[in-house]
PDB file of C-alpha atoms in Angstrom:
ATOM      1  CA  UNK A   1      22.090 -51.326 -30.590  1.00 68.00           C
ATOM      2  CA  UNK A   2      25.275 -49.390 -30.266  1.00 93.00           C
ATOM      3  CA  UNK A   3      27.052 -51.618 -33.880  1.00 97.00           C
ATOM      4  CA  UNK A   4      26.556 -50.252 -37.071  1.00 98.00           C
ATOM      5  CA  UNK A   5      27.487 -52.277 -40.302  1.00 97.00           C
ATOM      6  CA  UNK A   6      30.064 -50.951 -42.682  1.00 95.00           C
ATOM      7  CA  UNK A   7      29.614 -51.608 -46.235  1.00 92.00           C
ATOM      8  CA  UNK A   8      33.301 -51.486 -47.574  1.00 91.00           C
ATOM      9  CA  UNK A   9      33.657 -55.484 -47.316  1.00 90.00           C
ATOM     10  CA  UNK A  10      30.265 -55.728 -49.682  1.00 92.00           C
ATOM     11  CA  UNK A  11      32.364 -53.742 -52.870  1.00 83.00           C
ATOM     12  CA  UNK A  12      36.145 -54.361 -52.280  1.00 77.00           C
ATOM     13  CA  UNK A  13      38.515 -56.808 -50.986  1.00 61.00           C
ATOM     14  CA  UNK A  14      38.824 -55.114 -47.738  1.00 49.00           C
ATOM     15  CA  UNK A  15      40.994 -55.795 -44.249  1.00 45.00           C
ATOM     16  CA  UNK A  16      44.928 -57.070 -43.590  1.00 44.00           C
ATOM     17  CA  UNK A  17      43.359 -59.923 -42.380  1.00 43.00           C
ATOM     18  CA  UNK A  18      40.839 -60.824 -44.661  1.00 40.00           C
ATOM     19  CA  UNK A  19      41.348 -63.946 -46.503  1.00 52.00           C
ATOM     20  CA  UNK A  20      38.106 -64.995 -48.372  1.00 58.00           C
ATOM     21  CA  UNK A  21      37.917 -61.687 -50.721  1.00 65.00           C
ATOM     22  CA  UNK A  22      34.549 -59.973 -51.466  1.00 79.00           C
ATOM     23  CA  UNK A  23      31.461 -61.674 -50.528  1.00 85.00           C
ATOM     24  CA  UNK A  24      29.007 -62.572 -52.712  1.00 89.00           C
ATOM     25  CA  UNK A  25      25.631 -61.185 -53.098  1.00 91.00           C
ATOM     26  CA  UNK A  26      24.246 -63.985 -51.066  1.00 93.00           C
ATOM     27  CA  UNK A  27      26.187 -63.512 -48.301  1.00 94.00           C
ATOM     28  CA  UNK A  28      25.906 -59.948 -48.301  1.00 94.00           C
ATOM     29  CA  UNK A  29      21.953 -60.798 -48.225  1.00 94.00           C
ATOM     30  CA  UNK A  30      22.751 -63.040 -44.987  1.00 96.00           C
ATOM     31  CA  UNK A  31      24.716 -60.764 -43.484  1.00 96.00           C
ATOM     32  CA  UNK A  32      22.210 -58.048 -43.797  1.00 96.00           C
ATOM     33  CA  UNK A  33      18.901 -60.372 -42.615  1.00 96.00           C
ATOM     34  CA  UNK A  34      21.013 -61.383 -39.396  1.00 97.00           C
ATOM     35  CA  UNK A  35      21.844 -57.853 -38.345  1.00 96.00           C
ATOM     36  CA  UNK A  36      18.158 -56.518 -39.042  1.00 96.00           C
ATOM     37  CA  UNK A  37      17.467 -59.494 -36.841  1.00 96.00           C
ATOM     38  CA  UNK A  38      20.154 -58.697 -34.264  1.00 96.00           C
ATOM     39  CA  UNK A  39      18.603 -54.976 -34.410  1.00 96.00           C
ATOM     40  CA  UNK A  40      21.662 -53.409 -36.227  1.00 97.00           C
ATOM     41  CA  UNK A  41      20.120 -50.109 -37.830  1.00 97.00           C
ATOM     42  CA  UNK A  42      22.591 -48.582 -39.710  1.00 98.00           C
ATOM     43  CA  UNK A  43      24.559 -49.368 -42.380  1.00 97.00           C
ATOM     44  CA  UNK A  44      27.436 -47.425 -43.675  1.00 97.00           C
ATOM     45  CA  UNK A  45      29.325 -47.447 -47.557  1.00 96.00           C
ATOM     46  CA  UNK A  46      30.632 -45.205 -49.277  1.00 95.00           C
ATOM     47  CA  UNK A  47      30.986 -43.591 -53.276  1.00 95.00           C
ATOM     48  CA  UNK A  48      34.509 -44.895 -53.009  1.00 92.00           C
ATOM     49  CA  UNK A  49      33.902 -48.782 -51.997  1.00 92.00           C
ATOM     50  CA  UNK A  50      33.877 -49.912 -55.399  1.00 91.00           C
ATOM     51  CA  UNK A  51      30.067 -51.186 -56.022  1.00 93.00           C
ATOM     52  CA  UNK A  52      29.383 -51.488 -52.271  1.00 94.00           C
ATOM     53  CA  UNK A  53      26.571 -49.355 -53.142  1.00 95.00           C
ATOM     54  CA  UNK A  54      25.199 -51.072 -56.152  1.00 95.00           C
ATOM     55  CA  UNK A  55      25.142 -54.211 -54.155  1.00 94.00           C
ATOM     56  CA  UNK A  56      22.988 -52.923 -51.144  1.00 96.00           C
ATOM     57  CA  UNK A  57      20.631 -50.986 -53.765  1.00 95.00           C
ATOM     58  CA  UNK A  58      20.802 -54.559 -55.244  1.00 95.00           C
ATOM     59  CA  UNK A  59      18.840 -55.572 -52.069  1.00 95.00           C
ATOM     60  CA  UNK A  60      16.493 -53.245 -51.407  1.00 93.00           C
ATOM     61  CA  UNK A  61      14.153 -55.202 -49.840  1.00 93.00           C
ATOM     62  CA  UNK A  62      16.762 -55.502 -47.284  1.00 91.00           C
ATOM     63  CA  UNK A  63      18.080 -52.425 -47.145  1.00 92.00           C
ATOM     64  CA  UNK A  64      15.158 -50.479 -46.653  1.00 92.00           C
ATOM     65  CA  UNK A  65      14.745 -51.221 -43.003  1.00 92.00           C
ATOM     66  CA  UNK A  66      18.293 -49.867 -42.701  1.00 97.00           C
ATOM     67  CA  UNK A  67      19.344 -46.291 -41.741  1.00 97.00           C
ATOM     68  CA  UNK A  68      21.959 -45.573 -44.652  1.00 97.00           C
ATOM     69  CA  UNK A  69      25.384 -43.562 -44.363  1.00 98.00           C
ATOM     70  CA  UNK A  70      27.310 -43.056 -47.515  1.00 97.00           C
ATOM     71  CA  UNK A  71      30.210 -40.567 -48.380  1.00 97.00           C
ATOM     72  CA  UNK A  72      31.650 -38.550 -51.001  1.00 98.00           C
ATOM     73  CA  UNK A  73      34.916 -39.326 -51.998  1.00 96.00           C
ATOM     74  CA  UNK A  74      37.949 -36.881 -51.799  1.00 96.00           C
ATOM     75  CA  UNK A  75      38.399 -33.609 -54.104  1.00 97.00           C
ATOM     76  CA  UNK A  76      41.883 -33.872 -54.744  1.00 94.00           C
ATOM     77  CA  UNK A  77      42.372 -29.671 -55.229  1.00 95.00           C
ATOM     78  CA  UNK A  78      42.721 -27.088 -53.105  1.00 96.00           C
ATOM     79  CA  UNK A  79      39.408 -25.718 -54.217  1.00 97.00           C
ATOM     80  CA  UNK A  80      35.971 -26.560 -56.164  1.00 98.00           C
ATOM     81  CA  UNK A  81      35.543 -25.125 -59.733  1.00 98.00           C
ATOM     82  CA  UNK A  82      31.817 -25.141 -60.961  1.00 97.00           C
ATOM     83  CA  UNK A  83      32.674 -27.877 -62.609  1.00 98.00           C
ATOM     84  CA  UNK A  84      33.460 -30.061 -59.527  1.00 98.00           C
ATOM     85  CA  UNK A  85      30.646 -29.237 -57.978  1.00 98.00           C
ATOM     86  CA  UNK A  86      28.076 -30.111 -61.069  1.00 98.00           C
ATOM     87  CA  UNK A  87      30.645 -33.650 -60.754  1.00 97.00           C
ATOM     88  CA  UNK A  88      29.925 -34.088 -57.226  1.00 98.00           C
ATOM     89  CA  UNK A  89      26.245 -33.397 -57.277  1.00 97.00           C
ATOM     90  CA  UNK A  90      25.723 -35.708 -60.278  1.00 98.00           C
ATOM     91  CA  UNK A  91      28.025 -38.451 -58.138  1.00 97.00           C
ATOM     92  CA  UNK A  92      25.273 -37.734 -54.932  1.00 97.00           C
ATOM     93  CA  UNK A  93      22.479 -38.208 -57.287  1.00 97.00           C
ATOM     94  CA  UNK A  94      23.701 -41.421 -58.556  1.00 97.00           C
ATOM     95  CA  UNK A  95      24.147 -42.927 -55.239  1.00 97.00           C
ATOM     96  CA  UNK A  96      20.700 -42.198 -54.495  1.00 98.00           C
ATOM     97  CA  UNK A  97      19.860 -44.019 -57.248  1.00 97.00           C
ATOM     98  CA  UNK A  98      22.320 -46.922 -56.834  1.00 97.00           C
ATOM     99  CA  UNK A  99      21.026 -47.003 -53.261  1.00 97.00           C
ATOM    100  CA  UNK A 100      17.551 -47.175 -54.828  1.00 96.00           C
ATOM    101  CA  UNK A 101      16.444 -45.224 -51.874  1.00 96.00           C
ATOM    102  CA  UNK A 102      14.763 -41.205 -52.002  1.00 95.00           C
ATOM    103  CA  UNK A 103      16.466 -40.848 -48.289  1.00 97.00           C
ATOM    104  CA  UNK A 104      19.942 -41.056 -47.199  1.00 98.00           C
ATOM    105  CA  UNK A 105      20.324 -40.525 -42.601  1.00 98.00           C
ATOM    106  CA  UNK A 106      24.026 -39.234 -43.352  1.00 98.00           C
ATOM    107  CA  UNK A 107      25.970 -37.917 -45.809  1.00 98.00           C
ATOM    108  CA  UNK A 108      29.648 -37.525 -44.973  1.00 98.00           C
ATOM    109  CA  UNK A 109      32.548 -35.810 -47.113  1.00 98.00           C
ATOM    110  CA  UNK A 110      35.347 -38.358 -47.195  1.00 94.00           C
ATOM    111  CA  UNK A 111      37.942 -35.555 -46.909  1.00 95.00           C
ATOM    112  CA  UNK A 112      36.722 -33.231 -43.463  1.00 96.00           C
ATOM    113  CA  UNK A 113      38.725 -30.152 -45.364  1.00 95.00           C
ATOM    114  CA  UNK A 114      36.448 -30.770 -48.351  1.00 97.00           C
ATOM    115  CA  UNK A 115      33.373 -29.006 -46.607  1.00 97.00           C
ATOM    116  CA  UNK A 116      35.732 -26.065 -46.224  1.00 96.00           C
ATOM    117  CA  UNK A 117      37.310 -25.699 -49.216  1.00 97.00           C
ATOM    118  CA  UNK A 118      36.382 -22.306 -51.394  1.00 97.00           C
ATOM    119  CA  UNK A 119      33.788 -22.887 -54.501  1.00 98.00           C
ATOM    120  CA  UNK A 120      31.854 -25.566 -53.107  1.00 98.00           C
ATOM    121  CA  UNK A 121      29.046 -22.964 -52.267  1.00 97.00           C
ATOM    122  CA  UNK A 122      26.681 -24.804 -54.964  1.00 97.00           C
ATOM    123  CA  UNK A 123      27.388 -28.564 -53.739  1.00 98.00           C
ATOM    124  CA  UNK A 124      26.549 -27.213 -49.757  1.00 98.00           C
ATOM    125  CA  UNK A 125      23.294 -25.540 -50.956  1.00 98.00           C
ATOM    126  CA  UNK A 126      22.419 -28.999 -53.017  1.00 97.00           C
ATOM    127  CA  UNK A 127      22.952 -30.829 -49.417  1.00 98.00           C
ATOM    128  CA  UNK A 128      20.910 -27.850 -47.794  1.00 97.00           C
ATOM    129  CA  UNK A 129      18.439 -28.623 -50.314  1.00 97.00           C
ATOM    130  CA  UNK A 130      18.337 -31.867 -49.670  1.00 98.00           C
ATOM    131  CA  UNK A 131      17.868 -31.629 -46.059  1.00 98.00           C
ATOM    132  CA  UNK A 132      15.314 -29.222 -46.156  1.00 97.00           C
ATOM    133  CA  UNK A 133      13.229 -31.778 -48.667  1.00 97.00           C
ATOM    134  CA  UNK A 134      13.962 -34.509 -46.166  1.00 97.00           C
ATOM    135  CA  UNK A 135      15.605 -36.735 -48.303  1.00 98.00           C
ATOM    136  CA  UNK A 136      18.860 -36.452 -45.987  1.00 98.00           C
ATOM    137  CA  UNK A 137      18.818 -36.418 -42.302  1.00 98.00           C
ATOM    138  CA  UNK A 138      22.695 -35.593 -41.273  1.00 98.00           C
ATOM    139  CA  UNK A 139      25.335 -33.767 -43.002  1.00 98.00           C
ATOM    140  CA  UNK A 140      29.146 -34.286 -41.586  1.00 98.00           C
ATOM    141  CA  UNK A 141      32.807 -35.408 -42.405  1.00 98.00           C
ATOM    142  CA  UNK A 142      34.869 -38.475 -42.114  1.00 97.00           C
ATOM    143  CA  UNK A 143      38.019 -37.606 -40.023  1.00 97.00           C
ATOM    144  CA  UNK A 144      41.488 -38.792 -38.928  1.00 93.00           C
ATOM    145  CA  UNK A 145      43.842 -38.780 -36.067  1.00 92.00           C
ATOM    146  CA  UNK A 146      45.975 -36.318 -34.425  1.00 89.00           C
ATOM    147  CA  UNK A 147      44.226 -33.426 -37.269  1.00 90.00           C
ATOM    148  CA  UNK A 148      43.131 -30.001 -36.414  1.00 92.00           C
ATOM    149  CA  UNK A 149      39.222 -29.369 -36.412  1.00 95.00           C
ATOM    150  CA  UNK A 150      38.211 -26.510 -34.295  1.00 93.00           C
ATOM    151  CA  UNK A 151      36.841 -25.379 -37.332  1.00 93.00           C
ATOM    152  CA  UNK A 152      34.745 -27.799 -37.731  1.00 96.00           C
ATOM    153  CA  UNK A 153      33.249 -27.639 -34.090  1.00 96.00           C
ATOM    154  CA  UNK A 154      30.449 -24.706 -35.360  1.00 93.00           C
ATOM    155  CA  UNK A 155      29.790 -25.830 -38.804  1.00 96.00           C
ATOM    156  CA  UNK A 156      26.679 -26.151 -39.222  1.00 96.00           C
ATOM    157  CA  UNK A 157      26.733 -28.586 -41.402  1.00 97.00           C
ATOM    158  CA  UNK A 158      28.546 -30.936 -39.231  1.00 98.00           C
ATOM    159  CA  UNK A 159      25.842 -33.355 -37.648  1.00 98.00           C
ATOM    160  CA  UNK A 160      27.635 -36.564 -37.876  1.00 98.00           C
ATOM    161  CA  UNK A 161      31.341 -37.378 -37.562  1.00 98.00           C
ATOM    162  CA  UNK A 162      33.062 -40.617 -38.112  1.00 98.00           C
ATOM    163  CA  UNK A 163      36.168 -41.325 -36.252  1.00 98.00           C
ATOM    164  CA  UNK A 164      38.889 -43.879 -35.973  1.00 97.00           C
ATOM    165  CA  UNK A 165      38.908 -45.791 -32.732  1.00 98.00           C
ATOM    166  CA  UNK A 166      40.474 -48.773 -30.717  1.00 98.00           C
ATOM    167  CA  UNK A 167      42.851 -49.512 -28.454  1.00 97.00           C
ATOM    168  CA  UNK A 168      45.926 -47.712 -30.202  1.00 98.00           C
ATOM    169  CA  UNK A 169      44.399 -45.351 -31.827  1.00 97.00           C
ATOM    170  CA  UNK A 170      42.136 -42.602 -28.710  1.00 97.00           C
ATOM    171  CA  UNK A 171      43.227 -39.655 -30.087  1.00 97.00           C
ATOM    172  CA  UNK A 172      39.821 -38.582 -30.655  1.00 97.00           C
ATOM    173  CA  UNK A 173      39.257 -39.017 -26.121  1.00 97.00           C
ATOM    174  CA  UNK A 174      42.719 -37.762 -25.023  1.00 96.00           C
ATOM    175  CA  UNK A 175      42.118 -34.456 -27.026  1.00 96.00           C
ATOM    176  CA  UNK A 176      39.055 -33.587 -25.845  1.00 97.00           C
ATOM    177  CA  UNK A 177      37.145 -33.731 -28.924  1.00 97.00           C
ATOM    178  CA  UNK A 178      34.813 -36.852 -28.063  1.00 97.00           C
ATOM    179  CA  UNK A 179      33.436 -34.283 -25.137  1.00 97.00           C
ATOM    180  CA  UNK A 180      33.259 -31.185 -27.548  1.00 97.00           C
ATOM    181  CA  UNK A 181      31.098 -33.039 -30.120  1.00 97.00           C
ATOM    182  CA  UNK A 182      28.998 -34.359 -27.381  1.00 97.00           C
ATOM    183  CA  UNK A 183      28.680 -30.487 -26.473  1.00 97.00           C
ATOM    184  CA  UNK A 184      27.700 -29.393 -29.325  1.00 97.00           C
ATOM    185  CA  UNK A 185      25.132 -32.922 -29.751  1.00 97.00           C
ATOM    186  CA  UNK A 186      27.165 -34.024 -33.080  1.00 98.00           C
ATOM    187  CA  UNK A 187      26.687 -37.456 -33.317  1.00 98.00           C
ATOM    188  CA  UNK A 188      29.900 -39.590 -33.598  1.00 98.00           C
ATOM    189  CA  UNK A 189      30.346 -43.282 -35.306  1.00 98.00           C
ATOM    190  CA  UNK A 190      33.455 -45.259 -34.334  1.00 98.00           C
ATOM    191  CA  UNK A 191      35.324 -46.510 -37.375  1.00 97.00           C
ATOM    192  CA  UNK A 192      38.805 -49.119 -36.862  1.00 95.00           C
ATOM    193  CA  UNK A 193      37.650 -50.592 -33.756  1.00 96.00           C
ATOM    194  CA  UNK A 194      40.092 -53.507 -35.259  1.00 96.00           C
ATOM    195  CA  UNK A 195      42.535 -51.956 -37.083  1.00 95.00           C
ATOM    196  CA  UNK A 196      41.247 -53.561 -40.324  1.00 89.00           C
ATOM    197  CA  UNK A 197      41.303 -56.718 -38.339  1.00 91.00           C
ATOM    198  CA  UNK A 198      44.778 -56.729 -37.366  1.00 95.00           C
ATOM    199  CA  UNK A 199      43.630 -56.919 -33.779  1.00 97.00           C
ATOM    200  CA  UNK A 200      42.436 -59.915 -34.338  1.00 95.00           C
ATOM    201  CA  UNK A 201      45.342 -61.685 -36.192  1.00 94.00           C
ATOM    202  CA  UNK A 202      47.083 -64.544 -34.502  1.00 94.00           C
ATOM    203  CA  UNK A 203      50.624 -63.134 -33.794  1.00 94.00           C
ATOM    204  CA  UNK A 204      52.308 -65.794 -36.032  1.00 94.00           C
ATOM    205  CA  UNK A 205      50.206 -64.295 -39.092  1.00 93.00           C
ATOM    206  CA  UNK A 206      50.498 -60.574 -39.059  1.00 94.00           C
ATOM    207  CA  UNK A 207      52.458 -59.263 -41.833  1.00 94.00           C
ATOM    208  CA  UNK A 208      56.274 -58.306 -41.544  1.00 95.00           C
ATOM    209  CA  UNK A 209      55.680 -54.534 -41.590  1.00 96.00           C
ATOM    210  CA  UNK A 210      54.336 -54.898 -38.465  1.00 96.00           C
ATOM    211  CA  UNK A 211      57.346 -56.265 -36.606  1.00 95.00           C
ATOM    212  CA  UNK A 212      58.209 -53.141 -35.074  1.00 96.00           C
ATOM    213  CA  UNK A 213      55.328 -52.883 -33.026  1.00 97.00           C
ATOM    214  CA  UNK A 214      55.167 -57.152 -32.402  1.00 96.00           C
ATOM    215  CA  UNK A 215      55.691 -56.201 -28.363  1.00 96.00           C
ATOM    216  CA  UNK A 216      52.684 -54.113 -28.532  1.00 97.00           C
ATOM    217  CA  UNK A 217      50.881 -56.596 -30.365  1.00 97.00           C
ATOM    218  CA  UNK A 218      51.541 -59.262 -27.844  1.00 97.00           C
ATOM    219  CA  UNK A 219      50.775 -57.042 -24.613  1.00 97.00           C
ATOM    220  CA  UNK A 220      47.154 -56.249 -26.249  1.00 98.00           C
ATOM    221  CA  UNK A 221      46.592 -60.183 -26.430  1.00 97.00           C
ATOM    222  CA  UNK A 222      48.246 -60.647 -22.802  1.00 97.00           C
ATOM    223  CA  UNK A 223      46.137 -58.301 -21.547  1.00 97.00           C
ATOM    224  CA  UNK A 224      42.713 -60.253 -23.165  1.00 97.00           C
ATOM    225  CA  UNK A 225      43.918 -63.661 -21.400  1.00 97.00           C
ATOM    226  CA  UNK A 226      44.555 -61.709 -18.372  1.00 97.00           C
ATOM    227  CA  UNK A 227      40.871 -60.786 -18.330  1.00 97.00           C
ATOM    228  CA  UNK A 228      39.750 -63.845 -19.676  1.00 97.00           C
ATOM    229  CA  UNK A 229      38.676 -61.954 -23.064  1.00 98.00           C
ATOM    230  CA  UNK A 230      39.110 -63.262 -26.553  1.00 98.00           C
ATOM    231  CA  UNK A 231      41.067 -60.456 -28.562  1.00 97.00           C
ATOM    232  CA  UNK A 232      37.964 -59.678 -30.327  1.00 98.00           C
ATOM    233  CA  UNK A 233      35.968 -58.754 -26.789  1.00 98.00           C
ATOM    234  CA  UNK A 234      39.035 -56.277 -25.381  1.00 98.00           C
ATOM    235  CA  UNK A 235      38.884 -54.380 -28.755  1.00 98.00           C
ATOM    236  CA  UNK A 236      35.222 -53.820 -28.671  1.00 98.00           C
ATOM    237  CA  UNK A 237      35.879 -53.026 -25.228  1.00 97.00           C
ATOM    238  CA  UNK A 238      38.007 -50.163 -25.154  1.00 97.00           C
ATOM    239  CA  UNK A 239      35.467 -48.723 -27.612  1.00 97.00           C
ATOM    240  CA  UNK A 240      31.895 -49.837 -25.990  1.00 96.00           C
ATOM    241  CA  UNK A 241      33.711 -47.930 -22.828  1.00 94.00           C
ATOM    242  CA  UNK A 242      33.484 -44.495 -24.317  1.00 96.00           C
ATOM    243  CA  UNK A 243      30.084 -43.088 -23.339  1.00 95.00           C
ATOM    244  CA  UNK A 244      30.451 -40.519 -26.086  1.00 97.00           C
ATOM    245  CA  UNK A 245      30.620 -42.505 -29.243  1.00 98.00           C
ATOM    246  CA  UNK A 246      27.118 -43.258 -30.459  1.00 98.00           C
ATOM    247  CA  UNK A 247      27.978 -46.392 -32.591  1.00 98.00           C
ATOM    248  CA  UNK A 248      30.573 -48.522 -33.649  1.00 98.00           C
ATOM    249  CA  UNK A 249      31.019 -49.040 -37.234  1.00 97.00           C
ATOM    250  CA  UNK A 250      32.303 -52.733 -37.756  1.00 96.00           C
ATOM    251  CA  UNK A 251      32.754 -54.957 -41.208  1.00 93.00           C
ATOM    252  CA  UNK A 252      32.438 -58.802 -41.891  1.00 93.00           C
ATOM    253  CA  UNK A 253      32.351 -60.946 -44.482  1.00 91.00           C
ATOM    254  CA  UNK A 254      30.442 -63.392 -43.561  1.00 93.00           C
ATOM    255  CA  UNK A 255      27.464 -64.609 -41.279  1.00 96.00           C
ATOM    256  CA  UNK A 256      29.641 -66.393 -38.931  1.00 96.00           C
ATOM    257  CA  UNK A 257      31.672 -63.195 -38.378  1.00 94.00           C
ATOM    258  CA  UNK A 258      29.058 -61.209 -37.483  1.00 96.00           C
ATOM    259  CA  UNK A 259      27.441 -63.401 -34.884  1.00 97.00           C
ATOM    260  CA  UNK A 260      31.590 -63.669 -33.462  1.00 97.00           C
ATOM    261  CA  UNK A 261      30.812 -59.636 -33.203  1.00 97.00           C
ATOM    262  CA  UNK A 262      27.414 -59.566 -31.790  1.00 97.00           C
ATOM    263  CA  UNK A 263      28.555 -61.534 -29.143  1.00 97.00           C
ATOM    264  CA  UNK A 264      31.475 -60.294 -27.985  1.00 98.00           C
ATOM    265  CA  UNK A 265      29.839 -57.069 -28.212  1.00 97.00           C
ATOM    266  CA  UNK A 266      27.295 -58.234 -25.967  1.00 96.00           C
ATOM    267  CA  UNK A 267      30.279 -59.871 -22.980  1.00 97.00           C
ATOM    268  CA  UNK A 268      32.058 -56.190 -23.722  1.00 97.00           C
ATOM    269  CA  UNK A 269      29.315 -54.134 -22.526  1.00 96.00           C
ATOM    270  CA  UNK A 270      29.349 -56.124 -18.899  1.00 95.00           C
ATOM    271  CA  UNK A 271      33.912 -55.593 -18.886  1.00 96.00           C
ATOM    272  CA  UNK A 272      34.800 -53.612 -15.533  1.00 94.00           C
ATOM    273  CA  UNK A 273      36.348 -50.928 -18.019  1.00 89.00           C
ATOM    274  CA  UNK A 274      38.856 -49.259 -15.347  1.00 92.00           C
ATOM    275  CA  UNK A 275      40.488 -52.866 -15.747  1.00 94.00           C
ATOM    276  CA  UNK A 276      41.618 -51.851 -19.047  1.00 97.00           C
ATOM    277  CA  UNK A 277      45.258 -50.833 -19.110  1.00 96.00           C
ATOM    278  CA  UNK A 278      46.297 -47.764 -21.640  1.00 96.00           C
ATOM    279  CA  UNK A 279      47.574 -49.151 -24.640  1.00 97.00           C
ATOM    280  CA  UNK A 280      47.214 -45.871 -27.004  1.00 96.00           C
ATOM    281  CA  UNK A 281      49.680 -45.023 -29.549  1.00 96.00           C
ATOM    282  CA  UNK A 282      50.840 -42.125 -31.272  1.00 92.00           C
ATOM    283  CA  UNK A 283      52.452 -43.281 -34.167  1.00 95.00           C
ATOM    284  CA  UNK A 284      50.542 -42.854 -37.114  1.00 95.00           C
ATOM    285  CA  UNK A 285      52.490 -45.832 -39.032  1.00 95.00           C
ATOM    286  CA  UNK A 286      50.913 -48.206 -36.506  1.00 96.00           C
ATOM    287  CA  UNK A 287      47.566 -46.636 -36.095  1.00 95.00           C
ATOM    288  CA  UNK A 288      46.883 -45.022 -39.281  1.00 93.00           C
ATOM    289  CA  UNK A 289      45.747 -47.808 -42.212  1.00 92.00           C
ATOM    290  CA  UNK A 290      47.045 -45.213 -44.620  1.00 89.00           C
ATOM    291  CA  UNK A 291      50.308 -45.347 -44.062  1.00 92.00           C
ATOM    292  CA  UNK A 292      50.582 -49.646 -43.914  1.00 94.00           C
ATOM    293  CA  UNK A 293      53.360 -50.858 -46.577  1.00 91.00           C
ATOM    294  CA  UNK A 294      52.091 -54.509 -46.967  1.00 87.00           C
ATOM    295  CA  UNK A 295      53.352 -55.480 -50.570  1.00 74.00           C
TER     296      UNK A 295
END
């Protein structure tokens, strides 16, 4: 199966929409045994999701039938000292451990520019190492909308990418870049497909910052009663119909939630995608989490 389970709900309170918090360990348990059983193979956290990672190593019974993407979070300098990259080995290590697993399928940097930076000659050669002992299958980068990364394109450490997509946000398409990665046979996982669930929101709900952009809101959930969709089936849609993204990286919090998503990811695959009007955005207060101003 194209899903993939992101682990940022299991170690933060995570989402615009989410109402219930962090789930507990039982319910990250559930979750877990329903997507191995729905033939979800990958599962995708983080360093920086607060104990997202100590909870899944928590279940390793579980979690070793699972694939497992984690990432290293952001240097915040222009370059790595020694010292950074000692830091940033010893964080790697620990997630391993954590994890309780001896093989990670991806390890992403957090920050794409990160892999770039000058100094971080040691921490590359520790993932080289790595990879050559086979206790890590893909090296890559996390990435953002309307960025620059032609640099990136030949690095030949980038194996994986992770990407931000939905209906707003196909920056990564209309660029050209979904086709170059598929050109160069870097694998790509779909990030957003909900906008942190605000796709999903009843209008009436959604948070005032998002007045501005209330018109837009309301055509995306004309357009799923026009084709007789629930809101959550046209966003997996405009995803599911881009042959060039290998899997879609989605979040729940509960059981329930994820059955909602297996199903409408099932009644998305058979949507007659040139029936799907163009709804993309450029503005990155809309489509870019980073920039919300909830409080």
């Amino acid at each position: 199966m194209r899903l993939a389970l992101g682990g940022v709900q299991f170690g933060t309170n995570y989402g615009v929409s989410n109402r219930h918090g962090q789930p507990s360990q039982r319910k990250v348990a559930e979750i877990l045994t329903l997507a191995q059983d729905s033939n979800i193979e990958v599962i995708d956290t983080a360093i920086a999701y607060g104990n997202s990672e100590q909870v899944l190593g928590e279940l390793v019974d579980i979690t070793k039938k699972f694939e497992i993407i984690t990432k290293l979070p952001p240097l915040k300098k222009k370059k790595f000292s020694p010292a950074d990259c000692a830091y940033y080995s010893e964080l790697l290590d620990l997630s391993y451990q954590k994890l309780q697993t001896k093989k990670l399928s991806g390890l992403l940097f957090h920050s794409a520019d990160d892999i770039l930076k000058e100094g971080n000659e040691e921490l590359l050669q520790k993932i080289h190492n790595l990879k050559k002992t086979k206790r890590l299958v893909k090296s890559g980068v996390s990435l953002y909308s309307q960025g620059s990364y032609s640099k990136l394109l030949n690095n030949p450490l980038v194996e994986l990418v992770q990407i931000p997509y939905n209906c707003f946000d196909t920056f990564f398409s209309s660029s050209g870049y979904l086709q170059k990665f598929k050109e160069r046979n870097i694998e790509v996982h779909a990030r957003s497909s909900f906008l942190q669930g605000l796709l999903l929101m009843d209008l009436q709900d959604i948070p005032k910052y998002f007045l501005p952009w209330l018109d837009k809101l309301a055509l995306f959930s004309q357009v799923a009663s026009e084709l007789s969709l629930s809101n959550l089936e046209l966003a997996l849609s405009y995803v599911v119909k881009e042959p060039n993204i290998d899997k879609l990286v989605i979040g729940v919090n509960d059981v329930k939630e994820l059955e909602q998503v297996t199903q409408a990811y099932n009644k998305a695959l058979d949507v007659e995608h040139n029936r799907l009007p163009n709804l993309s955005s450029l503005d990155p207060k809309l489509i870019n989490p980073a920039h919300w101003q909830l409080d």
